[in-house]
Short mmCIF file of C-alpha atoms in Angstrom, two decimals:
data_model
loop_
_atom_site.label_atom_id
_atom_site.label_comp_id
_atom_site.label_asym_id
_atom_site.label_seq_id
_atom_site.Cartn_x
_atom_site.Cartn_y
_atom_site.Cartn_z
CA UNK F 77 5.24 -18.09 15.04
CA UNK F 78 4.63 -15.33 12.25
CA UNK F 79 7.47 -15.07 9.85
CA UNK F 80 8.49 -11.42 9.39
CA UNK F 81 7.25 -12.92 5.05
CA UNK F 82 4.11 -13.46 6.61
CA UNK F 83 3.60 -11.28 8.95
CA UNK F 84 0.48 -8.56 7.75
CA UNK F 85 2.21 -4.53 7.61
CA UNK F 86 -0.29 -2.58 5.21
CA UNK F 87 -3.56 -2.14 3.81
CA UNK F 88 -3.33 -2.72 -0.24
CA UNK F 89 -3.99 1.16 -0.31
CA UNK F 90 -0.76 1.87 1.88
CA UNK F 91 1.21 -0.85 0.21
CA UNK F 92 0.21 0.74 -3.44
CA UNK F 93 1.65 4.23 -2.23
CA UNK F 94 4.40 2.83 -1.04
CA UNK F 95 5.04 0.70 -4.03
CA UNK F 96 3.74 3.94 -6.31
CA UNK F 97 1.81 1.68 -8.15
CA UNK F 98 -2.30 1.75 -8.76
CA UNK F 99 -3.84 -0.51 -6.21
CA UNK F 100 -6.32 -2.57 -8.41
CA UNK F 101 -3.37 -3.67 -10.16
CA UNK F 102 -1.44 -4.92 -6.71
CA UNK F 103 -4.28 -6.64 -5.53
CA UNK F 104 -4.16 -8.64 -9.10
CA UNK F 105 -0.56 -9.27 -8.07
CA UNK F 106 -1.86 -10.20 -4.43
CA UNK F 107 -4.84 -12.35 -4.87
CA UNK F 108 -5.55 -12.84 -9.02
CA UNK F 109 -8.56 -12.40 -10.52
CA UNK F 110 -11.17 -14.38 -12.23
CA UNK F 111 -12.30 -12.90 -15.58
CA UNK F 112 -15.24 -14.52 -17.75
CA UNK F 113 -14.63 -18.91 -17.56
CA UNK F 114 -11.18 -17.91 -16.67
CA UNK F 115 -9.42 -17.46 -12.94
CA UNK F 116 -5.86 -15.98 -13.48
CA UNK F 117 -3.32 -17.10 -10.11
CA UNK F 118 -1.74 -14.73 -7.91
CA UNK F 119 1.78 -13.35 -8.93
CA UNK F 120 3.42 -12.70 -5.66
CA UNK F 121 1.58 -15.12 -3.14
CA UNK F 122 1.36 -18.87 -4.10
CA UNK F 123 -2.49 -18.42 -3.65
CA UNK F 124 -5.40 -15.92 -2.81
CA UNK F 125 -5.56 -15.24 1.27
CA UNK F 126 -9.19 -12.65 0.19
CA UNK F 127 -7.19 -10.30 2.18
CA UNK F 128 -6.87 -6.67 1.50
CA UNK F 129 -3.69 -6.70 3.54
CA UNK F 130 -0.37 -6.82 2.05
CA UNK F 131 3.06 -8.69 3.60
CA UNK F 132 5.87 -7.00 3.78
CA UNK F 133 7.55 -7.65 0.11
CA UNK F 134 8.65 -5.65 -2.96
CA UNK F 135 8.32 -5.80 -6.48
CA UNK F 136 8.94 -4.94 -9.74
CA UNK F 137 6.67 -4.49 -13.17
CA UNK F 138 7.03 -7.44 -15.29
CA UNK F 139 5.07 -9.29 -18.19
CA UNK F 140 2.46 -11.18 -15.81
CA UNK F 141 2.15 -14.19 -17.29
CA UNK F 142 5.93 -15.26 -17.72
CA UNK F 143 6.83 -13.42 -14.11
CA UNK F 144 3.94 -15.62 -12.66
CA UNK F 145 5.64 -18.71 -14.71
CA UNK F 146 9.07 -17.67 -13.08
CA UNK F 147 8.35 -17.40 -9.26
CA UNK F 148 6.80 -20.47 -9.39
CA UNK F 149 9.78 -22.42 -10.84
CA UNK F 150 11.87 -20.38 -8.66
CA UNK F 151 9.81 -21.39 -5.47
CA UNK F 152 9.89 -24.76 -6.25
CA UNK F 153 13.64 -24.89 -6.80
CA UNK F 154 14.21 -23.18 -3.64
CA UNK F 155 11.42 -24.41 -1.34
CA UNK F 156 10.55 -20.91 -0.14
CA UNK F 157 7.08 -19.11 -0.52
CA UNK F 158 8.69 -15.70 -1.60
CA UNK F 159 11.87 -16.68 -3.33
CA UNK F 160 12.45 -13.02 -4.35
CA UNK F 161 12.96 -11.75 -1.04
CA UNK F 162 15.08 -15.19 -0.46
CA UNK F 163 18.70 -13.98 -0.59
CA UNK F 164 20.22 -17.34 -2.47
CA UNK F 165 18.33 -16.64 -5.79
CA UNK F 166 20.59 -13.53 -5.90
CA UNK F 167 23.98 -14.61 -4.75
CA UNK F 168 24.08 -18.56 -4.70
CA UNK F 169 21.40 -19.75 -6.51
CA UNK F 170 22.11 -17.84 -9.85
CA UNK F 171 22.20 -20.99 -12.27
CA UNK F 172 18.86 -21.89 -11.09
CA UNK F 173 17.46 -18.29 -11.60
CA UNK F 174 19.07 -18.43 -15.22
CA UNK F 175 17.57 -21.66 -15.92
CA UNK F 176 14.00 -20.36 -14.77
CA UNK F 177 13.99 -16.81 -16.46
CA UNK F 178 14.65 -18.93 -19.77
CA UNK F 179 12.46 -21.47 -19.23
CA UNK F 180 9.57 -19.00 -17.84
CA UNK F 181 10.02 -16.98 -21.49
CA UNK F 182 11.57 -13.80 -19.69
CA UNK F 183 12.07 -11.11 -21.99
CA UNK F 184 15.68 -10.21 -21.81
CA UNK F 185 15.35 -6.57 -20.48
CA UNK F 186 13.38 -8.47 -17.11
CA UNK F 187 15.97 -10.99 -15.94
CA UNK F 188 17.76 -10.93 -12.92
CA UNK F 189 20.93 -12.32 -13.97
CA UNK F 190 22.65 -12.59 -17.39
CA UNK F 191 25.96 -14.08 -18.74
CA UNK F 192 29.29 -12.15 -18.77
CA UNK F 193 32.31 -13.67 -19.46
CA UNK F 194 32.01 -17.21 -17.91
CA UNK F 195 30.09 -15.47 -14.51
CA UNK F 196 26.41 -15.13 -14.12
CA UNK F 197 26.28 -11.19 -12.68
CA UNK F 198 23.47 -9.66 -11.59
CA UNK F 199 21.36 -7.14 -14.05
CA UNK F 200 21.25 -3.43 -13.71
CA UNK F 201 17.95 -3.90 -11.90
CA UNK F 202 18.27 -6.95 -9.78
CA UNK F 203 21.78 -5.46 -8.21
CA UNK F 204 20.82 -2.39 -6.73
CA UNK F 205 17.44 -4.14 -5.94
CA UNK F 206 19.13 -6.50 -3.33
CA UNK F 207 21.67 -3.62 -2.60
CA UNK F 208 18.48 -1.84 -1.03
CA UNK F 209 17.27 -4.63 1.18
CA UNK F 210 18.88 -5.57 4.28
CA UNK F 211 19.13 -9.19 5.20
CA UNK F 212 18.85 -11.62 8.55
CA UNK F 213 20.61 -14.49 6.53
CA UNK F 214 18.76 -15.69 3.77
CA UNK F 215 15.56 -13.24 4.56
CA UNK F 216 14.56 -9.44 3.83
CA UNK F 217 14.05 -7.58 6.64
CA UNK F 218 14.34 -4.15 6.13
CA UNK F 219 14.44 -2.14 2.56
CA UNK F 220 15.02 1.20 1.74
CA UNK F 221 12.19 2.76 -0.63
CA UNK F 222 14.38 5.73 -1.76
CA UNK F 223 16.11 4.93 -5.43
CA UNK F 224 18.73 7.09 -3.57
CA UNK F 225 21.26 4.29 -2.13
CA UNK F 226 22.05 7.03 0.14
CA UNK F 227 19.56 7.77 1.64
CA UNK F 228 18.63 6.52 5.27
CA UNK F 229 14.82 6.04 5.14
CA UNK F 230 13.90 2.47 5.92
CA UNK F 231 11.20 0.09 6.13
CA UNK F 232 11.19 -2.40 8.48
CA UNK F 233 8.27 -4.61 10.21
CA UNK F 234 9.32 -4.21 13.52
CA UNK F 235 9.95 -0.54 13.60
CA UNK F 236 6.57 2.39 13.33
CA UNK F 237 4.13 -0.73 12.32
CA UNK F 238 6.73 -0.92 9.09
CA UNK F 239 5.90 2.52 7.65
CA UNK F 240 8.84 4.39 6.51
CA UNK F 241 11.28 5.99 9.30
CA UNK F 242 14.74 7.23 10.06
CA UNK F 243 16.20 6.24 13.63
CA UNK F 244 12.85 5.41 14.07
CA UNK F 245 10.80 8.47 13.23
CA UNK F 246 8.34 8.25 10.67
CA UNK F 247 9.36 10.27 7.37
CA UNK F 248 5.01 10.78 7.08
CA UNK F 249 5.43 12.32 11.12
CA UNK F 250 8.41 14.46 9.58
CA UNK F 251 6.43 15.52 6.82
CA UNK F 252 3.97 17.14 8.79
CA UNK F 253 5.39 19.00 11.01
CA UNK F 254 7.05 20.59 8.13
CA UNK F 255 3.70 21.35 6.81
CA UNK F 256 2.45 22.86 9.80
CA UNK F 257 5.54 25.32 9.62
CA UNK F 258 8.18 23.66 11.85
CA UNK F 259 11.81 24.51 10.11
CA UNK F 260 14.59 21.48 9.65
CA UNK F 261 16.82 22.50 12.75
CA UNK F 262 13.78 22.31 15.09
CA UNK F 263 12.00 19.46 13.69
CA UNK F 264 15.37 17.35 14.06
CA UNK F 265 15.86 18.73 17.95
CA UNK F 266 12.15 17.75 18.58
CA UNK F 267 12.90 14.49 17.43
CA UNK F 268 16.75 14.04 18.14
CA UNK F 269 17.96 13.72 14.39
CA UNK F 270 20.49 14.90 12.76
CA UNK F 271 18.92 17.55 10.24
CA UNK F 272 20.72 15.74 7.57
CA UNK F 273 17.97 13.17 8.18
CA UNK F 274 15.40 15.89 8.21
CA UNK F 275 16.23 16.50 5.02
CA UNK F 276 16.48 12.96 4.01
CA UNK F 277 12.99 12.35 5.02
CA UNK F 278 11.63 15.66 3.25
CA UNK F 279 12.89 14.76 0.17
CA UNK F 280 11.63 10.72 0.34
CA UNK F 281 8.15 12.09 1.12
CA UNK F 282 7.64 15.00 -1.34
CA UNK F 283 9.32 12.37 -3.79
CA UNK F 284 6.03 10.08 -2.76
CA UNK F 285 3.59 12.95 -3.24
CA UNK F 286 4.58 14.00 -6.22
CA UNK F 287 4.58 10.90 -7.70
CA UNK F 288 0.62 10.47 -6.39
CA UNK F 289 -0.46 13.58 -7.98
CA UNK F 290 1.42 12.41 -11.24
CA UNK F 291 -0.75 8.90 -11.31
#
């Protein structure tokens, strides 16, 4: 059976919009590349699958090299193909995650956990990173794309083929209907929402657009 990790949700072209990053440099990320004499590894799968399609994972923008150096320690101290969307790096496993940022060479400003006092606490971008993902146990299932912990939009694998929704209504479906002149209160009775999440989904997807005509 198909793990929801494993499990293939978008097209690298999809996954890069929802990611908002350029989409030759997630397939680097995906599947590596081989330049000149030299073949560089993937970052985020433990090898190349010469698949355009994309799991259902997150990430961040990190020195490549030392990142690639850190999943791997971190996915052989954990036994897990995807230790960062593994819960226990985050809450139980934060020694081990110390010991591999330093030992990968992580630049301060990237780690995921640091020492206060005598606690290892996550950073200011690994805590509202796992605040934004929801968890069955140990693994992601769901994650919110808005940087707006308020927000409602979700992705999730099982729900609209994992594009983003609210209740279960694609924000893109929203989105359109709004272009083709539907207001908020009758776009959230056509769709029995709340026109709070109307506005919600609105403001994810014009957040998306702009950020595409910005790139």
């Amino acid at each position: 059976m198909t793990s929801v990790l494993e499990r293939e949700m978008f097209s690298e072209a999809e996954a890069a919009r929802l990611l908002r990053v350029r989409q030759s440099t997630l397939h680097y990320w995906l599947e590596g590349s081989q330049r000149s004499s030299k073949s560089y590894k993937p970052i985020l799968r433990d090898k190349p699958r010469g698949t355009r399609n994309v799991e259902y994972r997150q990430t961040h923008n990190v020195p490549m090299k030392e990142l690639r150096r850190f999943i791997e320690l971190l996915r052989e101290e954990f036994d897990v193909p995807y230790p960062l969307a593994d819960r226990r790096p985050f809450v139980s496993g934060r020694n081990l995650v110390y010991d591999a940022q330093t030992t990968a060479g992580l630049g301060v400003d990237y780690w995921m956990v640091a020492v206060a006092g005598d606690q290892l606490l996550l950073t200011t971008p690994a805590d509202p990173f796992i605040r934004r993902v929801g968890w069955s146990g140990d693994v992601a299932v769901s994650y919110s794309p808005d940087a707006n912990l308020e927000s409602p939009v979700r992705i999730q694998p099982d729900v609209r083929f994992g594009k983003p929704s609210i209740k279960g209504v694609s924000t893109e479906v929203i989105a359109e209907q709004h272009d083709a002149g539907e207001d908020a209160d009758a776009i959230a009775e056509m769709y029995a929402l709340d026109a709070s999440d109307v506005s919600w989904a609105l403001a994810y997807e014009f957040s998306v657009r702009a950020t595409a005509k910005a790139a």
